[in-house]
């Protein structure tokens, strides 16, 4: 209920939340010590998460989707898989 969607590009992950919830999600991510999270910037309903280069945004987005109980879109492949 805190995360609506998760998308990625290169080493960036965009996490969408309900209005007014982004700062709570960003704070939780920053404090979680999850592997691959360098930091985040929160707006009202969007969090921009910077992924470590060696982890990558796609892998981190998949991690977030798992934690949030969201389905991985069918067009998203695991890191290292060919498209």
C-alpha positions as semicolon CSV with decimal commas, in nm:
position;residue;x (nm);y (nm);z (nm)
1;X;0,000;0,000;0,000
2;X;0,304;0,233;0,029
3;X;0,440;0,158;-0,320
4;X;0,227;0,187;-0,633
5;X;0,486;0,109;-0,902
6;X;0,859;0,067;-0,961
7;X;1,044;0,141;-1,287
8;X;1,414;0,160;-1,371
9;X;1,662;0,305;-1,619
10;X;2,037;0,236;-1,605
11;X;2,130;0,295;-1,238
12;X;1,813;0,489;-1,147
13;X;1,492;0,354;-0,996
14;X;1,166;0,550;-0,983
15;X;0,931;0,443;-0,705
16;X;0,575;0,582;-0,719
17;X;0,375;0,610;-0,399
18;X;0,036;0,747;-0,300
19;X;0,035;1,127;-0,256
20;X;0,225;1,239;0,053
21;X;0,398;0,904;0,112
22;X;0,726;0,934;-0,080
23;X;0,927;1,074;0,211
24;X;0,831;0,778;0,431
25;X;0,932;0,526;0,165
26;X;1,259;0,711;0,090
27;X;1,349;0,723;0,458
28;X;1,281;0,349;0,494
29;X;1,496;0,272;0,189
30;X;1,782;0,492;0,309
31;X;1,780;0,333;0,655
32;X;1,738;-0,024;0,530
33;X;2,100;-0,078;0,425
34;X;1,974;-0,273;0,123
35;X;2,256;-0,386;-0,103
36;X;2,286;-0,157;-0,404
37;X;2,114;0,155;-0,265
38;X;2,339;0,461;-0,272
39;X;2,066;0,704;-0,169
40;X;1,731;0,855;-0,261
41;X;1,551;1,182;-0,325
42;X;1,181;1,212;-0,240
43;X;0,907;1,433;-0,374
44;X;0,540;1,412;-0,283
45;X;0,453;1,087;-0,459
46;X;0,781;0,985;-0,625
47;X;1,115;0,859;-0,496
48;X;1,426;0,860;-0,715
49;X;1,669;0,593;-0,593
50;X;2,028;0,580;-0,714
51;X;2,160;0,227;-0,751
52;X;2,523;0,130;-0,716
53;X;2,679;0,070;-1,057
54;X;2,768;-0,291;-0,982
55;X;2,411;-0,372;-0,870
56;X;2,219;-0,179;-1,138
57;X;1,879;-0,018;-1,145
58;X;1,701;-0,318;-1,298
59;X;1,810;-0,556;-1,025
60;X;1,731;-0,301;-0,755
61;X;1,386;-0,236;-0,905
62;X;1,317;-0,611;-0,899
63;X;1,427;-0,622;-0,533
64;X;1,187;-0,336;-0,453
65;X;0,901;-0,501;-0,640
66;X;0,954;-0,817;-0,437
67;X;0,956;-0,626;-0,110
68;X;0,642;-0,433;-0,210
69;X;0,460;-0,746;-0,330
70;X;0,432;-0,611;-0,685
71;X;0,446;-0,832;-0,992
72;X;0,746;-0,802;-1,222
73;X;0,621;-0,680;-1,562
74;X;0,652;-0,944;-1,836
75;X;0,890;-0,724;-2,037
76;X;1,138;-0,695;-1,747
77;X;1,418;-0,950;-1,755
78;X;1,659;-1,029;-1,470
79;X;2,003;-0,864;-1,490
80;X;2,228;-1,035;-1,740
81;X;1,943;-1,198;-1,934
82;X;1,908;-1,120;-2,303
83;X;1,595;-0,941;-2,420
